[in-house]
Amino acid sequence: MPASILNLLNDDHAYVSGQEISTRLDITRAAVWKKITVLRRRGFVIEAAPSKGYRLISAPDLAADYLLPRVRSALWKTILVHDVVASTNDLAMSLAAEEGIGHGTVIVADRQTRGKGRLGRRWESPGGKNIYMSLIIRPELSPPDLTMLTVLAAVAGARAIQNTGDIPAKIKWPNDLMIDDKKLGGILTEVRSDPDRISLAVIGIGINVNMRSADFPGGLRSIATSMRSAAGHAIARNALIIQLLREFEHWYGILTTEGKRLLLHAWRKHSATLGRRVSVTVGNEKISGIAEDINDNGMLRLKMHSGQYRNISAGDITFLR
Ligand code: BT5
């Protein structure tokens, strides 16, 4: 499998000799060359130097066999990459429900035809630019802690954006990733629960990576942005996915072993919401006040003008000046 050669070629561009590859994979030198040729045809740039061997210069975007060895861990076991799907969340949910696809599976698509946000809203998902991914988790959490998965994905997303593009991404409660008060990502967590246990969670994450302003439909142009617009240059989607999955695993480990405290602390650090005057739309109701904190269940703690507090589990925030 070419995947195994990709395990051996490192990202530090160091040479690995043909002999070493041949020995480690137990194949002939001719077979090594053949596999290198196949990888090159797929868009991997691999340099060959007669006395030194091979080194990986760059990988094509969204190659599962490149991504997996770089994130494979106790949590992430499978990465499935598709050119086009209706919605990675829908696909993840049906694969998990019907085919029993398990904990630690990641579904990535280059494009979605029916990418979705909350409450049946649309998520713009053009091809060749962004990331759309869904994480399948069978969490050891009780249903009230469900909101923690969105909190966790938001923290992982903000930190991955920061690490990959050196962009100070913020979190807008409950599920938006922002730069300068413009949205560049969103999270959609969907679950199947038994009465006292979440049996399956699908955490959908969409991040605008290389979208340009002109790529957004007119209505979104003034409220949405991308990593490219913020950084001033293109960003490698592979690198972002690797960072995101590593960050997610890190915080998932903390959540399931140590509890919520550190995660909530990280959320507060990245929050674009706390301390601001906001208007929150909850169904048909609009409530305004100061966004004071989030509580242990990820609910927004709003201090209303009356001085009373209200905890809100889901809604849409507008920042007030
Ligand atoms: C969200 O919903 O922000 C959750 C988005 C989750 C998308 C991921 S992609 C992978 C996975 N598969 C899916 O099908 N979905 C998930 P919400 O908070 O309801 O925000 C939706 C609103 O964001 C829309 O009504 C638009 O106003 C705006 N919007 C749509 N597409 C956008 C984009 N690409 N960038 C920024 N804003 C967008």
mmCIF file of C-alpha atoms and ligand atoms in Angstrom:
data_model
loop_
_atom_site.group_PDB
_atom_site.id
_atom_site.type_symbol
_atom_site.label_atom_id
_atom_site.label_comp_id
_atom_site.label_asym_id
_atom_site.label_seq_id
_atom_site.Cartn_x
_atom_site.Cartn_y
_atom_site.Cartn_z
ATOM 1 C CA MET A 1 0.000 0.000 0.000
ATOM 2 C CA PRO A 2 1.386 3.458 -0.838
ATOM 3 C CA ALA A 3 0.097 4.500 2.597
ATOM 4 C CA SER A 4 2.979 2.716 4.229
ATOM 5 C CA ILE A 5 5.541 4.680 2.242
ATOM 6 C CA LEU A 6 3.796 7.809 3.463
ATOM 7 C CA ASN A 7 4.334 6.577 7.016
ATOM 8 C CA LEU A 8 8.064 6.472 6.382
ATOM 9 C CA LEU A 9 8.544 9.756 4.513
ATOM 10 C CA ASN A 10 8.627 12.490 7.108
ATOM 11 C CA ASP A 11 7.323 16.024 6.991
ATOM 12 C CA ASP A 12 10.739 17.359 7.952
ATOM 13 C CA HIS A 13 11.843 16.699 4.329
ATOM 14 C CA ALA A 14 14.547 14.279 5.468
ATOM 15 C CA TYR A 15 15.710 11.680 2.956
ATOM 16 C CA VAL A 16 14.801 8.036 3.495
ATOM 17 C CA SER A 17 16.856 5.592 1.470
ATOM 18 C CA GLY A 18 15.268 3.265 -1.060
ATOM 19 C CA GLN A 19 16.969 0.401 0.771
ATOM 20 C CA GLU A 20 15.358 1.359 4.075
ATOM 21 C CA ILE A 21 11.914 1.600 2.508
ATOM 22 C CA SER A 22 12.415 -1.706 0.766
ATOM 23 C CA THR A 23 13.511 -3.402 4.016
ATOM 24 C CA ARG A 24 10.840 -1.808 6.213
ATOM 25 C CA LEU A 25 8.015 -2.662 3.820
ATOM 26 C CA ASP A 26 9.518 -5.963 2.748
ATOM 27 C CA ILE A 27 9.256 -5.185 -0.971
ATOM 28 C CA THR A 28 11.839 -4.958 -3.785
ATOM 29 C CA ARG A 29 13.557 -1.703 -4.773
ATOM 30 C CA ALA A 30 11.653 -1.873 -8.076
ATOM 31 C CA ALA A 31 8.375 -2.095 -6.158
ATOM 32 C CA VAL A 32 9.397 0.944 -4.092
ATOM 33 C CA TRP A 33 9.987 2.909 -7.286
ATOM 34 C CA LYS A 34 6.603 1.824 -8.639
ATOM 35 C CA LYS A 35 4.814 3.000 -5.521
ATOM 36 C CA ILE A 36 6.651 6.314 -5.611
ATOM 37 C CA THR A 37 5.482 6.741 -9.214
ATOM 38 C CA VAL A 38 1.867 6.077 -8.201
ATOM 39 C CA LEU A 39 2.116 8.640 -5.394
ATOM 40 C CA ARG A 40 3.594 11.242 -7.735
ATOM 41 C CA ARG A 41 0.744 10.690 -10.177
ATOM 42 C CA ARG A 42 -1.641 11.459 -7.330
ATOM 43 C CA GLY A 43 0.065 14.800 -6.739
ATOM 44 C CA PHE A 44 2.650 13.974 -4.077
ATOM 45 C CA VAL A 45 5.887 15.827 -4.779
ATOM 46 C CA ILE A 46 8.664 13.372 -3.898
ATOM 47 C CA GLU A 47 12.276 14.135 -4.668
ATOM 48 C CA ALA A 48 14.681 11.291 -5.476
ATOM 49 C CA ALA A 49 18.434 11.735 -5.039
ATOM 50 C CA PRO A 50 20.700 8.895 -6.205
ATOM 51 C CA SER A 51 22.788 8.420 -3.080
ATOM 52 C CA LYS A 52 20.306 9.667 -0.501
ATOM 53 C CA GLY A 53 16.933 8.208 -1.353
ATOM 54 C CA TYR A 54 13.522 9.846 -1.322
ATOM 55 C CA ARG A 55 12.045 12.791 0.469
ATOM 56 C CA LEU A 56 8.534 14.156 0.602
ATOM 57 C CA ILE A 57 8.294 17.775 -0.468
ATOM 58 C CA SER A 58 4.531 18.216 -0.444
ATOM 59 C CA ALA A 59 1.281 16.278 -0.391
ATOM 60 C CA PRO A 60 -1.910 16.900 -2.347
ATOM 61 C CA ASP A 61 -4.803 18.370 -0.415
ATOM 62 C CA LEU A 62 -7.081 16.022 1.490
ATOM 63 C CA ALA A 63 -5.302 12.702 0.979
ATOM 64 C CA ALA A 64 -6.537 10.247 3.613
ATOM 65 C CA ASP A 65 -3.404 8.097 3.482
ATOM 66 C CA TYR A 66 -1.268 11.170 4.124
ATOM 67 C CA LEU A 67 -3.487 12.475 6.927
ATOM 68 C CA LEU A 68 -4.034 9.282 8.893
ATOM 69 C CA PRO A 69 -0.415 8.430 9.821
ATOM 70 C CA ARG A 70 -0.042 12.011 11.038
ATOM 71 C CA VAL A 71 -3.004 11.875 13.415
ATOM 72 C CA ARG A 72 -3.448 8.159 14.059
ATOM 73 C CA SER A 73 -3.899 7.673 17.753
ATOM 74 C CA ALA A 74 -5.936 5.971 20.412
ATOM 75 C CA LEU A 75 -8.884 8.108 19.241
ATOM 76 C CA TRP A 76 -8.614 8.569 15.470
ATOM 77 C CA LYS A 77 -8.605 5.287 13.611
ATOM 78 C CA THR A 78 -10.161 5.968 10.210
ATOM 79 C CA ILE A 79 -10.305 8.948 7.875
ATOM 80 C CA LEU A 80 -12.639 8.805 4.885
ATOM 81 C CA VAL A 81 -12.208 11.523 2.263
ATOM 82 C CA HIS A 82 -14.879 12.208 -0.377
ATOM 83 C CA ASP A 83 -14.864 14.572 -3.344
ATOM 84 C CA VAL A 84 -18.503 15.461 -2.938
ATOM 85 C CA VAL A 85 -21.272 14.530 -0.497
ATOM 86 C CA ALA A 86 -24.630 16.053 0.408
ATOM 87 C CA SER A 87 -23.534 16.673 4.003
ATOM 88 C CA THR A 88 -20.677 15.054 5.920
ATOM 89 C CA ASN A 89 -22.898 15.068 9.033
ATOM 90 C CA ASP A 90 -25.692 13.207 7.250
ATOM 91 C CA LEU A 91 -23.231 10.702 5.816
ATOM 92 C CA ALA A 92 -21.577 10.213 9.224
ATOM 93 C CA MET A 93 -24.931 9.715 10.934
ATOM 94 C CA SER A 94 -26.117 7.152 8.412
ATOM 95 C CA LEU A 95 -22.798 5.272 8.313
ATOM 96 C CA ALA A 96 -22.749 5.159 12.096
ATOM 97 C CA ALA A 97 -26.383 4.133 12.441
ATOM 98 C CA GLU A 98 -26.634 1.665 9.566
ATOM 99 C CA GLU A 99 -23.168 0.248 9.232
ATOM 100 C CA GLY A 100 -21.996 0.603 12.798
ATOM 101 C CA ILE A 101 -19.029 2.763 11.782
ATOM 102 C CA GLY A 102 -17.371 3.440 15.037
ATOM 103 C CA HIS A 103 -15.885 5.815 17.504
ATOM 104 C CA GLY A 104 -12.945 7.716 16.067
ATOM 105 C CA THR A 105 -13.969 7.895 12.432
ATOM 106 C CA VAL A 106 -13.485 11.143 10.517
ATOM 107 C CA ILE A 107 -15.349 12.010 7.335
ATOM 108 C CA VAL A 108 -13.968 14.807 5.189
ATOM 109 C CA ALA A 109 -15.398 16.202 1.956
ATOM 110 C CA ASP A 110 -14.010 18.621 -0.580
ATOM 111 C CA ARG A 111 -17.510 19.889 -1.380
ATOM 112 C CA GLN A 112 -21.038 19.560 0.017
ATOM 113 C CA THR A 113 -24.195 19.964 -2.007
ATOM 114 C CA ARG A 114 -26.456 20.271 1.051
ATOM 115 C CA GLY A 115 -24.119 21.449 3.767
ATOM 116 C CA LYS A 116 -26.235 22.347 6.751
ATOM 117 C CA GLY A 117 -26.138 24.653 9.731
ATOM 118 C CA ARG A 118 -28.453 24.605 12.739
ATOM 119 C CA LEU A 119 -32.237 24.730 12.388
ATOM 120 C CA GLY A 120 -32.162 23.653 8.756
ATOM 121 C CA ARG A 121 -29.975 26.552 7.669
ATOM 122 C CA ARG A 122 -27.595 26.213 4.765
ATOM 123 C CA TRP A 123 -23.802 26.016 5.052
ATOM 124 C CA GLU A 124 -22.077 27.326 1.920
ATOM 125 C CA SER A 125 -19.715 24.532 0.876
ATOM 126 C CA PRO A 126 -17.950 25.174 -2.454
ATOM 127 C CA GLY A 127 -15.259 22.711 -3.617
ATOM 128 C CA GLY A 128 -11.474 23.040 -3.635
ATOM 129 C CA LYS A 129 -11.260 25.649 -0.885
ATOM 130 C CA ASN A 130 -12.492 24.814 2.577
ATOM 131 C CA ILE A 131 -12.825 22.004 5.054
ATOM 132 C CA TYR A 132 -16.048 20.197 5.834
ATOM 133 C CA MET A 133 -15.615 17.362 8.265
ATOM 134 C CA SER A 134 -17.604 15.237 10.677
ATOM 135 C CA LEU A 135 -16.211 13.376 13.648
ATOM 136 C CA ILE A 136 -17.964 10.239 14.860
ATOM 137 C CA ILE A 137 -17.687 9.783 18.592
ATOM 138 C CA ARG A 138 -19.379 7.365 20.950
ATOM 139 C CA PRO A 139 -18.769 9.439 24.009
ATOM 140 C CA GLU A 140 -18.643 8.443 27.634
ATOM 141 C CA LEU A 141 -20.765 11.428 28.564
ATOM 142 C CA SER A 142 -24.237 11.918 29.950
ATOM 143 C CA PRO A 143 -26.778 13.892 27.871
ATOM 144 C CA PRO A 144 -26.507 17.155 29.861
ATOM 145 C CA ASP A 145 -22.841 17.216 28.895
ATOM 146 C CA LEU A 146 -23.646 17.127 25.216
ATOM 147 C CA THR A 147 -23.031 20.855 24.848
ATOM 148 C CA MET A 148 -19.474 20.186 25.983
ATOM 149 C CA LEU A 149 -18.762 18.534 22.625
ATOM 150 C CA THR A 150 -19.581 21.772 20.821
ATOM 151 C CA VAL A 151 -17.509 23.690 23.364
ATOM 152 C CA LEU A 152 -14.669 21.237 22.771
ATOM 153 C CA ALA A 153 -14.876 21.439 18.973
ATOM 154 C CA ALA A 154 -14.905 25.231 19.158
ATOM 155 C CA VAL A 155 -11.783 25.291 21.331
ATOM 156 C CA ALA A 156 -10.057 22.766 19.049
ATOM 157 C CA GLY A 157 -11.101 24.760 15.969
ATOM 158 C CA ALA A 158 -9.925 28.109 17.326
ATOM 159 C CA ARG A 159 -6.581 26.688 18.430
ATOM 160 C CA ALA A 160 -6.052 24.813 15.157
ATOM 161 C CA ILE A 161 -6.741 27.989 13.173
ATOM 162 C CA GLN A 162 -4.329 29.867 15.412
ATOM 163 C CA ASN A 163 -1.598 27.213 15.091
ATOM 164 C CA THR A 164 -1.949 26.726 11.346
ATOM 165 C CA GLY A 165 -2.431 30.261 10.119
ATOM 166 C CA ASP A 166 -1.247 32.341 13.073
ATOM 167 C CA ILE A 167 -4.696 33.892 13.084
ATOM 168 C CA PRO A 168 -6.314 34.879 16.388
ATOM 169 C CA ALA A 169 -9.610 33.051 15.954
ATOM 170 C CA LYS A 170 -12.318 33.591 18.569
ATOM 171 C CA ILE A 171 -15.390 31.646 19.601
ATOM 172 C CA LYS A 172 -18.824 33.202 19.469
ATOM 173 C CA TRP A 173 -21.271 31.309 21.644
ATOM 174 C CA PRO A 174 -22.505 28.735 20.957
ATOM 175 C CA ASN A 175 -20.942 27.408 17.776
ATOM 176 C CA ASP A 176 -19.261 30.061 15.649
ATOM 177 C CA LEU A 177 -15.590 30.578 14.905
ATOM 178 C CA MET A 178 -14.827 34.212 14.241
ATOM 179 C CA ILE A 179 -12.149 36.630 13.158
ATOM 180 C CA ASP A 180 -12.771 40.311 13.804
ATOM 181 C CA ASP A 181 -16.472 39.608 14.377
ATOM 182 C CA LYS A 182 -16.817 37.872 11.014
ATOM 183 C CA LYS A 183 -17.704 34.208 10.833
ATOM 184 C CA LEU A 184 -15.169 31.805 9.370
ATOM 185 C CA GLY A 185 -16.418 28.550 10.792
ATOM 186 C CA GLY A 186 -19.336 26.787 12.370
ATOM 187 C CA ILE A 187 -20.007 23.638 14.364
ATOM 188 C CA LEU A 188 -23.049 21.422 14.192
ATOM 189 C CA THR A 189 -23.249 18.652 16.792
ATOM 190 C CA GLU A 190 -25.912 15.996 16.322
ATOM 191 C CA VAL A 191 -26.546 13.101 18.679
ATOM 192 C CA ARG A 192 -28.482 9.911 19.175
ATOM 193 C CA SER A 193 -29.131 9.340 22.848
ATOM 194 C CA ASP A 194 -30.418 6.584 25.044
ATOM 195 C CA PRO A 195 -32.285 7.867 28.109
ATOM 196 C CA ASP A 196 -29.198 8.492 30.189
ATOM 197 C CA ARG A 197 -26.317 8.221 27.804
ATOM 198 C CA ILE A 198 -25.337 9.735 24.471
ATOM 199 C CA SER A 199 -24.880 6.703 22.241
ATOM 200 C CA LEU A 200 -23.529 8.506 19.214
ATOM 201 C CA ALA A 201 -22.367 12.013 18.492
ATOM 202 C CA VAL A 202 -21.514 13.470 15.110
ATOM 203 C CA ILE A 203 -19.595 16.706 15.373
ATOM 204 C CA GLY A 204 -19.628 18.638 12.105
ATOM 205 C CA ILE A 205 -17.044 21.347 11.565
ATOM 206 C CA GLY A 206 -16.921 23.679 8.585
ATOM 207 C CA ILE A 207 -14.069 26.174 8.252
ATOM 208 C CA ASN A 208 -13.580 28.650 5.427
ATOM 209 C CA VAL A 209 -9.949 28.151 4.549
ATOM 210 C CA ASN A 210 -9.141 29.543 1.110
ATOM 211 C CA MET A 211 -12.469 31.115 0.148
ATOM 212 C CA ARG A 212 -12.213 34.659 -1.181
ATOM 213 C CA SER A 213 -14.720 37.368 -0.520
ATOM 214 C CA ALA A 214 -16.103 37.053 -4.059
ATOM 215 C CA ASP A 215 -16.822 33.341 -3.482
ATOM 216 C CA PHE A 216 -19.474 34.114 -0.843
ATOM 217 C CA PRO A 217 -23.052 34.745 -1.873
ATOM 218 C CA GLY A 218 -23.858 38.478 -1.639
ATOM 219 C CA GLY A 219 -25.733 38.184 1.655
ATOM 220 C CA LEU A 220 -22.756 36.651 3.443
ATOM 221 C CA ARG A 221 -19.966 38.814 2.058
ATOM 222 C CA SER A 222 -20.065 41.380 4.836
ATOM 223 C CA ILE A 223 -20.480 38.891 7.705
ATOM 224 C CA ALA A 224 -18.250 35.979 6.664
ATOM 225 C CA THR A 225 -14.519 35.582 6.145
ATOM 226 C CA SER A 226 -11.823 32.947 5.645
ATOM 227 C CA MET A 227 -8.371 32.077 6.931
ATOM 228 C CA ARG A 228 -6.909 33.192 3.613
ATOM 229 C CA SER A 229 -8.507 36.630 3.875
ATOM 230 C CA ALA A 230 -7.210 37.016 7.437
ATOM 231 C CA ALA A 231 -3.701 35.675 6.796
ATOM 232 C CA GLY A 232 -3.209 37.246 3.367
ATOM 233 C CA HIS A 233 -2.067 33.957 1.830
ATOM 234 C CA ALA A 234 -3.352 30.477 1.021
ATOM 235 C CA ILE A 235 -3.486 27.917 3.833
ATOM 236 C CA ALA A 236 -2.854 24.156 3.447
ATOM 237 C CA ARG A 237 -6.021 22.260 4.280
ATOM 238 C CA ASN A 238 -4.051 19.134 5.281
ATOM 239 C CA ALA A 239 -2.193 21.076 7.938
ATOM 240 C CA LEU A 240 -5.420 22.486 9.371
ATOM 241 C CA ILE A 241 -7.094 19.070 9.512
ATOM 242 C CA ILE A 242 -4.085 17.536 11.271
ATOM 243 C CA GLN A 243 -4.020 20.339 13.830
ATOM 244 C CA LEU A 244 -7.758 20.139 14.383
ATOM 245 C CA LEU A 245 -7.779 16.402 15.008
ATOM 246 C CA ARG A 246 -4.802 16.634 17.362
ATOM 247 C CA GLU A 247 -6.371 19.492 19.292
ATOM 248 C CA PHE A 248 -9.705 17.685 19.462
ATOM 249 C CA GLU A 249 -8.060 14.559 20.825
ATOM 250 C CA HIS A 250 -6.073 16.554 23.372
ATOM 251 C CA TRP A 251 -9.173 18.286 24.771
ATOM 252 C CA TYR A 252 -11.314 15.153 24.540
ATOM 253 C CA GLY A 253 -8.736 13.401 26.720
ATOM 254 C CA ILE A 254 -8.864 16.233 29.225
ATOM 255 C CA LEU A 255 -12.668 16.314 29.251
ATOM 256 C CA THR A 256 -13.048 12.578 29.782
ATOM 257 C CA THR A 257 -10.335 12.191 32.409
ATOM 258 C CA GLU A 258 -10.174 15.464 34.299
ATOM 259 C CA GLY A 259 -13.627 16.941 33.727
ATOM 260 C CA LYS A 260 -14.751 20.252 32.321
ATOM 261 C CA ARG A 261 -12.781 22.863 34.239
ATOM 262 C CA LEU A 262 -9.734 23.201 31.963
ATOM 263 C CA LEU A 263 -11.841 23.037 28.828
ATOM 264 C CA LEU A 264 -14.149 25.798 30.043
ATOM 265 C CA HIS A 265 -11.090 27.822 30.948
ATOM 266 C CA ALA A 266 -9.735 27.447 27.387
ATOM 267 C CA TRP A 267 -13.144 28.357 25.963
ATOM 268 C CA ARG A 268 -13.257 31.551 28.029
ATOM 269 C CA LYS A 269 -9.758 32.439 26.838
ATOM 270 C CA HIS A 270 -10.828 32.224 23.206
ATOM 271 C CA SER A 271 -14.265 33.726 23.671
ATOM 272 C CA ALA A 272 -15.419 36.626 21.526
ATOM 273 C CA THR A 273 -18.622 36.768 23.549
ATOM 274 C CA LEU A 274 -17.932 37.227 27.234
ATOM 275 C CA GLY A 275 -18.285 40.663 28.713
ATOM 276 C CA ARG A 276 -20.124 42.001 25.671
ATOM 277 C CA ARG A 277 -23.605 43.464 25.292
ATOM 278 C CA VAL A 278 -25.563 41.018 23.224
ATOM 279 C CA SER A 279 -29.013 40.280 21.982
ATOM 280 C CA VAL A 280 -29.875 36.571 22.036
ATOM 281 C CA THR A 281 -32.622 35.171 19.844
ATOM 282 C CA VAL A 282 -34.170 32.053 21.373
ATOM 283 C CA GLY A 283 -37.022 30.842 19.191
ATOM 284 C CA ASN A 284 -39.339 33.846 18.849
ATOM 285 C CA GLU A 285 -37.928 35.555 21.898
ATOM 286 C CA LYS A 286 -35.193 38.203 21.920
ATOM 287 C CA ILE A 287 -33.345 38.846 25.157
ATOM 288 C CA SER A 288 -30.585 41.373 25.623
ATOM 289 C CA GLY A 289 -28.016 41.850 28.325
ATOM 290 C CA ILE A 290 -24.381 41.205 29.138
ATOM 291 C CA ALA A 291 -22.907 37.800 28.251
ATOM 292 C CA GLU A 292 -21.272 37.094 31.606
ATOM 293 C CA ASP A 293 -20.087 33.507 31.368
ATOM 294 C CA ILE A 294 -20.859 30.005 30.262
ATOM 295 C CA ASN A 295 -21.809 27.495 32.912
ATOM 296 C CA ASP A 296 -20.759 23.890 33.422
ATOM 297 C CA ASN A 297 -23.199 22.712 30.791
ATOM 298 C CA GLY A 298 -22.015 25.177 28.174
ATOM 299 C CA MET A 299 -25.091 27.359 28.700
ATOM 300 C CA LEU A 300 -24.713 31.097 28.258
ATOM 301 C CA ARG A 301 -25.178 33.009 31.493
ATOM 302 C CA LEU A 302 -26.804 36.276 30.529
ATOM 303 C CA LYS A 303 -27.159 39.189 32.913
ATOM 304 C CA MET A 304 -30.325 40.918 31.825
ATOM 305 C CA HIS A 305 -30.987 44.641 32.176
ATOM 306 C CA SER A 306 -33.214 43.875 35.162
ATOM 307 C CA GLY A 307 -30.134 42.555 36.959
ATOM 308 C CA GLN A 308 -31.477 39.011 36.896
ATOM 309 C CA TYR A 309 -29.588 36.143 35.314
ATOM 310 C CA ARG A 310 -30.793 33.699 32.753
ATOM 311 C CA ASN A 311 -29.062 30.538 31.506
ATOM 312 C CA ILE A 312 -29.610 29.914 27.807
ATOM 313 C CA SER A 313 -28.891 26.547 26.211
ATOM 314 C CA ALA A 314 -29.242 27.458 22.519
ATOM 315 C CA GLY A 315 -29.775 30.590 20.504
ATOM 316 C CA ASP A 316 -28.237 33.105 18.135
ATOM 317 C CA ILE A 317 -26.241 36.040 19.375
ATOM 318 C CA THR A 318 -25.994 39.495 17.857
ATOM 319 C CA PHE A 319 -23.350 41.785 19.325
ATOM 320 C CA LEU A 320 -24.708 45.155 20.438
ATOM 321 C CA ARG A 321 -22.554 48.266 20.459
HETATM 322 C C1 BT5 B 1 -23.399 26.602 11.777
HETATM 323 O O1 BT5 B 1 -24.751 26.753 11.768
HETATM 324 O O2 BT5 B 1 -22.601 27.509 11.868
HETATM 325 C C2 BT5 B 1 -22.926 25.173 11.652
HETATM 326 C C3 BT5 B 1 -22.199 24.906 10.370
HETATM 327 C C4 BT5 B 1 -21.674 23.509 10.311
HETATM 328 C C5 BT5 B 1 -21.136 23.156 8.961
HETATM 329 C C6 BT5 B 1 -20.465 21.805 8.964
HETATM 330 S S1 BT5 B 1 -19.614 21.500 7.490
HETATM 331 C C7 BT5 B 1 -19.396 19.857 7.901
HETATM 332 C C8 BT5 B 1 -20.688 19.391 8.553
HETATM 333 N N1 BT5 B 1 -21.616 18.908 7.567
HETATM 334 C C9 BT5 B 1 -22.707 19.682 7.487
HETATM 335 O O3 BT5 B 1 -23.665 19.508 6.702
HETATM 336 N N2 BT5 B 1 -22.609 20.695 8.378
HETATM 337 C C10 BT5 B 1 -21.388 20.605 9.144
HETATM 338 P P1 BT5 B 1 -25.528 28.095 12.110
HETATM 339 O O4 BT5 B 1 -25.019 28.663 13.404
HETATM 340 O O5 BT5 B 1 -26.951 27.766 12.017
HETATM 341 O O6 BT5 B 1 -25.074 29.104 10.981
HETATM 342 C C11 BT5 B 1 -25.587 29.017 9.668
HETATM 343 C C12 BT5 B 1 -25.506 30.425 9.088
HETATM 344 O O7 BT5 B 1 -24.141 30.769 8.844
HETATM 345 C C13 BT5 B 1 -26.205 30.573 7.751
HETATM 346 O O8 BT5 B 1 -27.568 30.849 7.920
HETATM 347 C C14 BT5 B 1 -25.444 31.737 7.130
HETATM 348 O O9 BT5 B 1 -25.915 32.974 7.643
HETATM 349 C C15 BT5 B 1 -24.039 31.547 7.657
HETATM 350 N N3 BT5 B 1 -23.180 30.797 6.704
HETATM 351 C C16 BT5 B 1 -23.519 29.830 5.801
HETATM 352 N N4 BT5 B 1 -22.456 29.360 5.168
HETATM 353 C C17 BT5 B 1 -21.390 30.035 5.660
HETATM 354 C C18 BT5 B 1 -19.999 29.973 5.414
HETATM 355 N N5 BT5 B 1 -19.439 29.111 4.546
HETATM 356 N N6 BT5 B 1 -19.217 30.834 6.110
HETATM 357 C C19 BT5 B 1 -19.719 31.695 7.025
HETATM 358 N N7 BT5 B 1 -21.027 31.786 7.306
HETATM 359 C C20 BT5 B 1 -21.855 30.953 6.625
#
